[in-house]
Coordinates of C-alpha atoms and ligand atoms in Angstrom, one line a residue:
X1 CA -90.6 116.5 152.1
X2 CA -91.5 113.5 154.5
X3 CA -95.1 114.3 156.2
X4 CA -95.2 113.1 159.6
X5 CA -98.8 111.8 160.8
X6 CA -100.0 112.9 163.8
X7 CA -102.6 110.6 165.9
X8 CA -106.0 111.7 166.1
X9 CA -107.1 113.7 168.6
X10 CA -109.5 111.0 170.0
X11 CA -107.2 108.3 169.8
X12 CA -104.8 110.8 172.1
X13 CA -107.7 111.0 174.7
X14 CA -108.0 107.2 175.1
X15 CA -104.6 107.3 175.5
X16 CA -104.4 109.9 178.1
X17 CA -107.4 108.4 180.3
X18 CA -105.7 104.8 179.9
X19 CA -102.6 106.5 181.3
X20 CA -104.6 108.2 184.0
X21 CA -106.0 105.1 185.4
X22 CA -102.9 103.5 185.3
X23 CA -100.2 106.6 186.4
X24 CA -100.8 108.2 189.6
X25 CA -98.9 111.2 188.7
X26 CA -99.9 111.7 185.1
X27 CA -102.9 113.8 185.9
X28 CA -100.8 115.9 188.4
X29 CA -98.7 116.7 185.4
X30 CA -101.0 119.3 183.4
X31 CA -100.7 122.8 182.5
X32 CA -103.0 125.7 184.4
X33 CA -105.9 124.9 181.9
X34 CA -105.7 121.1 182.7
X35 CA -104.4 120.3 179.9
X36 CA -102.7 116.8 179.4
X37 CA -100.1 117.7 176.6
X38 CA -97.0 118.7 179.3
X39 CA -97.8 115.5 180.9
X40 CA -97.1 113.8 177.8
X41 CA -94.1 115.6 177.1
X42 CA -92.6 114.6 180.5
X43 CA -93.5 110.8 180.1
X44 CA -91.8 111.2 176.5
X45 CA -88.4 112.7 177.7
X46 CA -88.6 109.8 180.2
X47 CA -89.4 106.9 177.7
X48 CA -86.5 108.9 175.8
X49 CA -83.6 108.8 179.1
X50 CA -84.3 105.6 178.9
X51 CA -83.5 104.4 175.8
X52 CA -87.6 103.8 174.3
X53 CA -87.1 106.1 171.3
X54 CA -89.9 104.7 169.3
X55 CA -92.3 104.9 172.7
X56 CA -91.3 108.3 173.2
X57 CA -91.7 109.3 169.6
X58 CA -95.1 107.9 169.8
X59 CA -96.0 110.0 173.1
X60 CA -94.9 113.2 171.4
X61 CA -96.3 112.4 168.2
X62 CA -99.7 112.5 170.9
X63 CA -98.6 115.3 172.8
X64 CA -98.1 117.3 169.2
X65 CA -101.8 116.0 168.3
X66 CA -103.2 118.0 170.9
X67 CA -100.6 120.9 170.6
X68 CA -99.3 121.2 167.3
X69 CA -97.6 124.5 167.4
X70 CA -95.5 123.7 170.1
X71 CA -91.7 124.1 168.7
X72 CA -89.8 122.6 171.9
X73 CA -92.0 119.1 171.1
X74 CA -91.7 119.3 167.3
X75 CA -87.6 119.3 168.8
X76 CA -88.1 116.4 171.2
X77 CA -89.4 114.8 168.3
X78 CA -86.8 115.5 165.7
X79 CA -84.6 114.6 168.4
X80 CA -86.1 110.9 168.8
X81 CA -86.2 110.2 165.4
X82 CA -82.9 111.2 164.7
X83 CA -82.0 108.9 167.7
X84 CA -83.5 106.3 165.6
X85 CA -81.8 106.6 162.1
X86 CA -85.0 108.2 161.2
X87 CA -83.2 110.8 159.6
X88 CA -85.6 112.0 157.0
X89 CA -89.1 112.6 159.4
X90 CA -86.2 114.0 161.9
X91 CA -85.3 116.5 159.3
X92 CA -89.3 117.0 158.5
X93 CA -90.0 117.6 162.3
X94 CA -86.6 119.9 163.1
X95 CA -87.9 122.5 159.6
X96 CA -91.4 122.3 161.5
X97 CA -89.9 123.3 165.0
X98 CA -87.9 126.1 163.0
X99 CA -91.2 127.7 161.2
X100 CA -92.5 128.0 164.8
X101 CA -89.2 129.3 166.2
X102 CA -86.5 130.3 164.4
X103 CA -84.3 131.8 166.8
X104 CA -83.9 128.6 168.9
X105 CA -79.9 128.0 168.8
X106 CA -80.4 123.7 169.7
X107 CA -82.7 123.1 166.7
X108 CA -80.4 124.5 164.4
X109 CA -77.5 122.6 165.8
X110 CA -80.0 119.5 165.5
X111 CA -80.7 120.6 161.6
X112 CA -77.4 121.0 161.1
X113 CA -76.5 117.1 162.8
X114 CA -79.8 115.3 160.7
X115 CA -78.1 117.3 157.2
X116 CA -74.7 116.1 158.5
X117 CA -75.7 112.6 158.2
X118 CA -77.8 112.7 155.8
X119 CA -74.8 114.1 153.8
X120 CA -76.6 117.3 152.6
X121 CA -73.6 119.5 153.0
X122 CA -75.5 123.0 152.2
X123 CA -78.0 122.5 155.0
X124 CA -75.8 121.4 157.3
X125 CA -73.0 124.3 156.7
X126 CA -75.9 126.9 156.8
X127 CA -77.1 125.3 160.3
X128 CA -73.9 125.0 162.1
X129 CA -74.0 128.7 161.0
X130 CA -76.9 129.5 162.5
X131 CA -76.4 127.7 165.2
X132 CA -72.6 129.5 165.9
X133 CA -74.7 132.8 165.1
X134 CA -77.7 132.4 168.1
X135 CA -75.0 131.2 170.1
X136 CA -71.1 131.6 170.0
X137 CA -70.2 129.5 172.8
X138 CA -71.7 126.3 170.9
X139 CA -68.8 124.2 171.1
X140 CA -70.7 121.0 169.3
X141 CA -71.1 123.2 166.3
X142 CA -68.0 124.6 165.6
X143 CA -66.5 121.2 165.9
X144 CA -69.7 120.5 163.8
X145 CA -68.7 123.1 160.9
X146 CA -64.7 122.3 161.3
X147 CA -65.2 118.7 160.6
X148 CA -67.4 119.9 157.7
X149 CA -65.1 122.3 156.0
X150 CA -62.0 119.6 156.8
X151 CA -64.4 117.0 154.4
X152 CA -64.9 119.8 152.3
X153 CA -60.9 120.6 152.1
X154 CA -61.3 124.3 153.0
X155 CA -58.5 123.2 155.4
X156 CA -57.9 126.9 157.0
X157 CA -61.3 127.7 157.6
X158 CA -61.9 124.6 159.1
X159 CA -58.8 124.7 161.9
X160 CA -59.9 128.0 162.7
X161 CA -63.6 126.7 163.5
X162 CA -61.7 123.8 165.3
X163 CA -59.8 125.8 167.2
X164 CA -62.8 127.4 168.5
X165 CA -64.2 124.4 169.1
X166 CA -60.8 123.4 171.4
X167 CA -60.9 126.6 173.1
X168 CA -65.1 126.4 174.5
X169 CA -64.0 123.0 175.2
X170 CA -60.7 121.5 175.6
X171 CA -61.3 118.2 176.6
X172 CA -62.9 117.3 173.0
X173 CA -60.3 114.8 172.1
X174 CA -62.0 114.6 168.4
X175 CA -61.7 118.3 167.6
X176 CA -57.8 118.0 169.5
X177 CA -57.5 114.8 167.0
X178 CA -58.7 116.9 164.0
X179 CA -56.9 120.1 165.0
X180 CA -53.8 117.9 164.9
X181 CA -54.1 116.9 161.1
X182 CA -55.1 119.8 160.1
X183 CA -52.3 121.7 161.9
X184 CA -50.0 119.4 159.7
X185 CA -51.6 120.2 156.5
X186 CA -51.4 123.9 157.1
X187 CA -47.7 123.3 158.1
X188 CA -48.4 124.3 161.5
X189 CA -45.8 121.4 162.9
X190 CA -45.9 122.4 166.7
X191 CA -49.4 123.2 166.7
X192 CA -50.6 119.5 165.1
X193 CA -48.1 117.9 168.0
X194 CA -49.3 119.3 170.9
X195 CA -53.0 118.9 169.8
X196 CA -52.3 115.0 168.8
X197 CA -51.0 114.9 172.7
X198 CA -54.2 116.4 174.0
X199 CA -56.1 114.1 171.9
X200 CA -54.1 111.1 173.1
X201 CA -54.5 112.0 176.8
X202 CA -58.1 112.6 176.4
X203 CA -59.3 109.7 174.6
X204 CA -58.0 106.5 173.2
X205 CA -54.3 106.0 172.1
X206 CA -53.2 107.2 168.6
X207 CA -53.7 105.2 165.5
X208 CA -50.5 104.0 164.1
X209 CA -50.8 106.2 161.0
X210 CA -51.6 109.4 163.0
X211 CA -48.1 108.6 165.6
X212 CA -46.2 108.4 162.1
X213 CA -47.3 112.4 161.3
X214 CA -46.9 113.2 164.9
X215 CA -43.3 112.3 164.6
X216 CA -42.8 113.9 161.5
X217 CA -44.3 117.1 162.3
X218 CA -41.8 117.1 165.5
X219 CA -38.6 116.5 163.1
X220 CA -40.2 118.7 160.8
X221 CA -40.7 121.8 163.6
X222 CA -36.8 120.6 165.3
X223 CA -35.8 121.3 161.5
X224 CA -37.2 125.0 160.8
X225 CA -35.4 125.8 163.8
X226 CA -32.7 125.0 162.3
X227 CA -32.0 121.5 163.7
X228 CA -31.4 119.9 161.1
X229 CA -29.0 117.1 161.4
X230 CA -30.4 116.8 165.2
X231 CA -33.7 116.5 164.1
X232 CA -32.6 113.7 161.5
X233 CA -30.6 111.8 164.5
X234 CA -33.4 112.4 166.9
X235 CA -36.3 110.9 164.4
X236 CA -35.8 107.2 164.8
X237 CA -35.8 107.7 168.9
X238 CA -39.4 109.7 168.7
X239 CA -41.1 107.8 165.7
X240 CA -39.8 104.5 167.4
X241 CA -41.5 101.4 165.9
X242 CA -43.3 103.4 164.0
X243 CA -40.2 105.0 161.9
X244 CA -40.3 105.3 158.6
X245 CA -37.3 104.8 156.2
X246 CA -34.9 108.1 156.5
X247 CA -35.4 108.9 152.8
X248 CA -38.8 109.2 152.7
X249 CA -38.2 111.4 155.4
X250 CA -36.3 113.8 154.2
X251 CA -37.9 113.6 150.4
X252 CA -41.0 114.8 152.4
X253 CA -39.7 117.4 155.1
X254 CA -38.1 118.4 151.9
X255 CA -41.1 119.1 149.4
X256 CA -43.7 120.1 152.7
X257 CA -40.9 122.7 154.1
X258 CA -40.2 124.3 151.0
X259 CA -43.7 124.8 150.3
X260 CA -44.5 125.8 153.3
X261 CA -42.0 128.6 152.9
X262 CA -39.2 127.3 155.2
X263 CA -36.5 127.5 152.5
X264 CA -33.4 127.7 154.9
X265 CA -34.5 124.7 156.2
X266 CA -35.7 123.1 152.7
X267 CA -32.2 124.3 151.2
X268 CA -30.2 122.2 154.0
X269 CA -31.8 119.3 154.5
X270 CA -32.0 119.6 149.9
X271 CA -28.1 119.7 150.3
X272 CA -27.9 116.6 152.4
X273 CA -30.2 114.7 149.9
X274 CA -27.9 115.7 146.7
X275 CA -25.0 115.2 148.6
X276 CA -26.1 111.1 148.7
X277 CA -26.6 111.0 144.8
X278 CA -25.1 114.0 143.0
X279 CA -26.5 113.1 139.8
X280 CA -29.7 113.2 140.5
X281 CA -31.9 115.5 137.7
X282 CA -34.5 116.0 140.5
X283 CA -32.6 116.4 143.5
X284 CA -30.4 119.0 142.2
X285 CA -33.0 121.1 140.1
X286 CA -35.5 121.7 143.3
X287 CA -32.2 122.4 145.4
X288 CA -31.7 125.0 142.9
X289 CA -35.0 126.2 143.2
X290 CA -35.2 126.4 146.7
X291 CA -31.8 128.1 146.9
X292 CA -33.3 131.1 143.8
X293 CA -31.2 130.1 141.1
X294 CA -32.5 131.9 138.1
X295 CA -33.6 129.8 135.2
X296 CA -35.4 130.2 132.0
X297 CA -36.9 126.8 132.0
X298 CA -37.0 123.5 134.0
X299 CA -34.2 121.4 132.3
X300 CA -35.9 118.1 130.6
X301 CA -33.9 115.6 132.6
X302 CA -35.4 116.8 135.6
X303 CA -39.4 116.7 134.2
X304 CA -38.3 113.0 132.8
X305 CA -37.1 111.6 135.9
X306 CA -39.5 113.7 138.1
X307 CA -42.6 112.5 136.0
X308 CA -41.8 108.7 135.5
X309 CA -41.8 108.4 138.9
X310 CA -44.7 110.5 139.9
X311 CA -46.9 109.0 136.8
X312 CA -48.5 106.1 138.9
X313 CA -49.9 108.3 141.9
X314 CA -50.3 111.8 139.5
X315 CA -53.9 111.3 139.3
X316 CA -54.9 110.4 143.0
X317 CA -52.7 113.3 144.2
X318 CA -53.7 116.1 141.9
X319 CA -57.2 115.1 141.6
X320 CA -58.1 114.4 145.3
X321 CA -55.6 115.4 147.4
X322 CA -54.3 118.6 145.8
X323 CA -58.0 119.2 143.8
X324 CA -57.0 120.0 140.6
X325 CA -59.4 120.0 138.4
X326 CA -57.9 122.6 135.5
X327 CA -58.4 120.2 132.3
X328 CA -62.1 120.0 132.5
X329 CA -62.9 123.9 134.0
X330 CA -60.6 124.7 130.9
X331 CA -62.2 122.7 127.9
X332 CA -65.2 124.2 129.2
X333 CA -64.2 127.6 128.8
X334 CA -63.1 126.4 124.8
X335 CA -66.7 124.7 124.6
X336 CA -68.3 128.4 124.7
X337 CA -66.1 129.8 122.2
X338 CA -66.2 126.6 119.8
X339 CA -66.9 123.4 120.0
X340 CA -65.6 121.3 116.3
X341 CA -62.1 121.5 115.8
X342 CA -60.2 119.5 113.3
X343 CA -57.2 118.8 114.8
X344 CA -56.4 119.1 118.8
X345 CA -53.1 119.1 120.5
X346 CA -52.7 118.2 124.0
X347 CA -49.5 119.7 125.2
X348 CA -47.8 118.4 128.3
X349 CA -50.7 115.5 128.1
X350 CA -49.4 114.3 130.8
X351 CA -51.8 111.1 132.5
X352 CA -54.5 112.0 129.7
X353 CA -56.5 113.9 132.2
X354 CA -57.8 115.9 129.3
X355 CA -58.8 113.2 127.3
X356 CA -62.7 112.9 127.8
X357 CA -63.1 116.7 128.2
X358 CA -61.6 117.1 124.7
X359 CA -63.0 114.1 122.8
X360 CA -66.2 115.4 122.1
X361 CA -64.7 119.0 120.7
X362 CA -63.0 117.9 118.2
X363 CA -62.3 114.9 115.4
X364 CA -58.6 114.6 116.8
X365 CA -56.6 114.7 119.6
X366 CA -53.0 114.0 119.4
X367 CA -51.0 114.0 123.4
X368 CA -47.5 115.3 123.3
X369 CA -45.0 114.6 126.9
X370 CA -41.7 114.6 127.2
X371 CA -42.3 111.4 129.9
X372 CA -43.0 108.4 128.9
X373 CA -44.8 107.1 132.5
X374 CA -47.5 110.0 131.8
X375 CA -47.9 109.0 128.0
X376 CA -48.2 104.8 129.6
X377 CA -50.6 106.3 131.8
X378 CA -52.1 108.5 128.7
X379 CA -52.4 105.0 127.1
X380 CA -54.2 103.0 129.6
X381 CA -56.6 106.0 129.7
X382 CA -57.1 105.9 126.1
X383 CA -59.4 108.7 124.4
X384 CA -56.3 109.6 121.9
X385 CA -55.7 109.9 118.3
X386 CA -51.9 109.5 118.3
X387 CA -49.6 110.0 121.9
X388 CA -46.0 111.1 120.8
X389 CA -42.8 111.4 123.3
X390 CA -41.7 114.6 122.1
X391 CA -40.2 117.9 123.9
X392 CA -42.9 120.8 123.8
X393 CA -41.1 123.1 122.0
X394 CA -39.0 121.1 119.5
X395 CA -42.6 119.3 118.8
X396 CA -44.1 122.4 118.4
X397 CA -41.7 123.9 115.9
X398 CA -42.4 120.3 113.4
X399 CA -46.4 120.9 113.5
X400 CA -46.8 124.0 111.0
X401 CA -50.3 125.0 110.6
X402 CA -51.4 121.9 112.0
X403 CA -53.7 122.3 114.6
X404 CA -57.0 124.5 115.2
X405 CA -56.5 124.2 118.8
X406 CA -53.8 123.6 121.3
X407 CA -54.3 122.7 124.8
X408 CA -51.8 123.3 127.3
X409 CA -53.2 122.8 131.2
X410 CA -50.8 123.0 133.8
X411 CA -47.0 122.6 131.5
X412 CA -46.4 126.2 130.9
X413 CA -45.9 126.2 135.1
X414 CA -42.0 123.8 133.7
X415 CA -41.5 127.3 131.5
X416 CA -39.7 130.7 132.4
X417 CA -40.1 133.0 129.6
X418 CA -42.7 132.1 127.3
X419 CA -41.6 133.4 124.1
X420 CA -40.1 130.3 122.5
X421 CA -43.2 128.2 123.1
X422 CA -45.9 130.7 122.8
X423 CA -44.2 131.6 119.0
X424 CA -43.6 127.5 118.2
X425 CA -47.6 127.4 119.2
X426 CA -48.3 130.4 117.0
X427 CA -46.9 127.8 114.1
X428 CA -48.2 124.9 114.8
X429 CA -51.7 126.5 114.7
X430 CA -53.7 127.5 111.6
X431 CA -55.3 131.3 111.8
X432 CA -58.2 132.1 113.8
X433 CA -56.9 128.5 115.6
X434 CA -57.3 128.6 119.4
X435 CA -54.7 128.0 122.7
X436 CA -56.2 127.2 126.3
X437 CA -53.4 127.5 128.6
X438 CA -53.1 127.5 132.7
X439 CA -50.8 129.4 134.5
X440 CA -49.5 130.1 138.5
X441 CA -50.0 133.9 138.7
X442 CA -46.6 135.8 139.6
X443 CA -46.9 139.5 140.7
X444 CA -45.0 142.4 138.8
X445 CA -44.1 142.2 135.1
X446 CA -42.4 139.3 134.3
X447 CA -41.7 135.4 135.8
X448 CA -40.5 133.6 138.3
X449 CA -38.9 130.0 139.0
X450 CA -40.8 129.2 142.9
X451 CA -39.5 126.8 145.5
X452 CA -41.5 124.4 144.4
X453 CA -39.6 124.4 140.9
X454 CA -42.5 125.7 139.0
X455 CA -42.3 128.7 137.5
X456 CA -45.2 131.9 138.0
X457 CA -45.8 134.4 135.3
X458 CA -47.6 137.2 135.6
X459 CA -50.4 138.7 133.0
X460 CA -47.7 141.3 132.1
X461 CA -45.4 138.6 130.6
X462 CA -48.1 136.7 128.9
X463 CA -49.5 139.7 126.8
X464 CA -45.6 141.1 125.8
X465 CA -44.7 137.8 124.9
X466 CA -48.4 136.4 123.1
X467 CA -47.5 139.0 120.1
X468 CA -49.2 136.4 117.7
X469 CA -52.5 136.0 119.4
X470 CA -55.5 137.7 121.1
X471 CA -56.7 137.3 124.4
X472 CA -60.1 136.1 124.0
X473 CA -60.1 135.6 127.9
X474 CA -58.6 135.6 131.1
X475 CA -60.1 134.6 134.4
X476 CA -58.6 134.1 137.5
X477 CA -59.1 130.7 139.1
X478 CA -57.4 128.7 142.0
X479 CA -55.1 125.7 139.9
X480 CA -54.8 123.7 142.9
X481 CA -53.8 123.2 146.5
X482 CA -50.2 123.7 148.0
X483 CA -49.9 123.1 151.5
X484 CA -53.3 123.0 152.1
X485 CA -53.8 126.3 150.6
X486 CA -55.0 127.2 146.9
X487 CA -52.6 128.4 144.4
X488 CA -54.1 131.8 142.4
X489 CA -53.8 130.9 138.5
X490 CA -55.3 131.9 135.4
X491 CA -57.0 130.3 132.7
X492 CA -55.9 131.6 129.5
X493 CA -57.7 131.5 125.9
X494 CA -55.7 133.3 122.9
X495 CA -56.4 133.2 119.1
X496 CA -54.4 132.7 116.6
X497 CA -53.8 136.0 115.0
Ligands
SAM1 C1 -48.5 118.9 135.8 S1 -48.5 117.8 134.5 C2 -50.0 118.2 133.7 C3 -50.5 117.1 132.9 C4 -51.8 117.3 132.2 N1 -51.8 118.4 131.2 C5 -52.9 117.5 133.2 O1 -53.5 118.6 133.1 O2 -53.2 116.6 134.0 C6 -47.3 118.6 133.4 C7 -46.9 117.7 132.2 O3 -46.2 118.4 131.3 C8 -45.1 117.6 130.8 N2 -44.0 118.5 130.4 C9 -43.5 119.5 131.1 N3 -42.5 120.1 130.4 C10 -42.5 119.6 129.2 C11 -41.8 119.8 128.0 N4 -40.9 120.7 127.9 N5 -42.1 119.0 126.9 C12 -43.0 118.1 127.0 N6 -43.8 117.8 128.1 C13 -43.5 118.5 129.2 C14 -44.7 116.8 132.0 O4 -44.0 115.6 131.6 C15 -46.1 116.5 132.6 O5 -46.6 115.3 132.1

């Protein structure tokens, strides 16, 4: 930790005579016992009104020489130096006001501002914490924590601190901006409006990016009330030159309003969209999703089409936006079962995501898809033995006895039943030989196809249907986000029988 030096004593008593001869007032400025440290203190905060940070560091630094135990100056202190970009001796001098008094609501706030910056999330969380805890009505560190949790992605958490933050004090047109986003992440389309108006009458007009989701969150919010074709008319008039091509549009309000659980409103404006191309794979497989049709299994057309087009942005999107993050939290889980298998199989490769958290398990790693954009992108990732085009199953059924360990993160979610391909990987593995799967977690017994055309299944259905294997493990995990809000999955290990 950063030591801060203090003057000497000595040094602080020429200091205070030279100021004595040369301030009239200073000497009227001292405590009953005639001591000169308040009168330093009040000729720092001065220095500090007026913009001498390093001056008024240096009188405090004095003042603390004579009065070291003295929280409220080890604050001013922190307070200068954080004014200063001196984070670090900030942070050293806030800890030092907090050993003297740690029930003192402002220097937690100011710990929480110095770890802020100085990007040490943990501190900072804890402070704002604190801080909201000594005192509720501390607008500057709900806003503090909201902001935090927003960078964080724990987007619920962090509206609800925001929208404390808006209610102590309205006029905040940062926490209105940041209410507004979030609002639209959490699919609250009339709540991220109105706060992007506040924000826009309180402080500086909206960026162009930010008018573009205002708009949409007013089409989207005309649409779940079930104004669809209005809201479609109505959209070029409110996003005005910032408008955005109609498809896009509707592709969007599509996917967010049927994950957002707004499947009237998803199955309309789905009907208008496979009404202008009727042989669309994609187009008429989510409709059908959206609408309940049963299925057993996501038709192939629809995970070619749907993949080749997704395959350039698939890793940006799942890794940062939607934090997925199941290839690596599942190789790990192999890793402490066994860690040198002969032969791998990744199934449902996909982009290759997979790739460097297998490698080192094993001698090879063959990737299987059913799309050739993911195997391109496979490719240009590298890290493979062989990458074949091939349909899971059909693949699956060729591969007798061939691998010790199949991996399967995220593709059983394009599966109903898993019989077919849970026996076809019972083949194609050699006894004792391991699969790592990933699933979306359904309640009751068996499976089901969701809105957002993947299917659930719950444990029920895995263990009547994994007759071949054992469950080494199961353990409940979050797979990714879904309008801003993680989707409960489990990470699966069997052995072959
Ligand atoms: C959500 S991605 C996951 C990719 C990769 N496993 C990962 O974790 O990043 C699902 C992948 O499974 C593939 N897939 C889905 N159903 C398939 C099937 N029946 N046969 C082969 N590949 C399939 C898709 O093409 C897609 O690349």
């Amino acid at each position: 930790m950063t030591n801060i030096q203090l003057p000497d004593v000595g040094v602080t008593m020429v200091l205070v005579a030279n100021l004595q001869a040369s301030l009239p007032d200073f000497g009227r400025i001292v405590d009953q016992h005639g001591h000169p440290a308040p009168a330093l203190r009040q000729l720092g905060l001065v220095h500090w009104e007026n913009g001498r940070f390093d001056t008024a560091a240096r009188t405090f630094e004095a003042a603390l020489s004579l009065i070291p135990e003295d929280p409220d100056l080890w604050r001013d202190l922190a307070s200068v130096y954080s004014a200063t970009d001196r984070d670090e001796q900030a942070l050293a001098a806030i800890r030092k006001s907090l050993e003297l008094d740690p029930l003192n609501a402002q220097s937690w706030q100011i710990l929480a501002s110095v770890g802020d910056r100085l990007d040490d999330v943990e501190t900072a969380e804890d402070a704002y914490r604190r801080t909201i805890a000594l005192n509720p009505k501390a607008s500057a560190a709900h806003l503090g924590l909201g902001l935090l949790l927003f960078r964080k992605k724990h987007y619920e958490e962090a509206l609800a601190a925001l929208r404390i933050s808006v209610e102590i004090d309205p006029f905040n047109g940062v926490a209105q901006f940041a209410v507004g986003h979030l609002s639209f992440i959490t699919s609250d389309f009339a709540g991220c409006a109105r706060a992007f108006d506040a924000a826009a009458r309180l402080t500086l007009e909206l960026d162009a990016l930010t008018r573009q989701k205002r708009a949409r969150a007013l089409t989207f919010q005309a649409m779940i009330e079930g104004r669809v074709q209005e809201a479609l008319q109505n959209y070029n008039e409110i996003a005005g030159e910032d408008r955005e091509d109609l498809d896009i549009i509707t592709r969007d309000a599509f996917s967010v309003l049927s994950a957002a659980g707004h499947l009237e409103a998803a199955a309309a404006i789905g009907q208008i969209r496979l009404a202008e191309k009727p042989d669309d794979p994609v187009r008429r497989y989510l409709l059908d999703a959206v609408l309940g049709r049963s299925m057993t299994s996501a038709p192939t057309d629809y995970i070619e089409t749907y993949f080749d087009q997704f395959a350039p942005q698939f890793d940006s999107k799942l890794t940062q936006t939607l934090q997925y993050n199941a290839p690596r939290q599942m190789a790990q889980r192999v890793a402490r079962h066994r860690t040198s298998f002969k032969h791998m199989l990744d199934l449902g490769c996909g982009t290759g995501l997979a790739a460097a958290e297998l490698q080192p398990l094993g001698a090879t790693l063959t990737g299987v898809d059913i799309s050739a954009g993911m195997l391109a992108e496979a490719e240009k990732r590298g890290g493979y033995t062989e990458l074949v085009k091939a349909e899971a199953v059909a693949y699956l059924e060729m591969a007798s006895n061939r691998f010790d360990l199949v991996f399967a993160a995220d593709s059983l979610i394009y599966f109903g039943d898993l019989q077919p391909l849970l026996r076809a990987a019972a083949g194609a593995l050699v006894p004792g030989g391991l699969f790592a799967l990933s699933i979306e977690l359904a309640s009751g017994d068996g499976f089901i196809l969701q809105p957002s055309g993947r299917f659930a299944h719950s444990l029920a259905h895995l263990k009547t249907t994994a007759t071949d294997f054992h469950i080494l493990e199961a353990l409940d995990s979050n797979i990714r986000l879904e309008a801003g809000r993680p989707v409960p999955g489990l990470y699966v290990l069997l052995e072959r029988r």
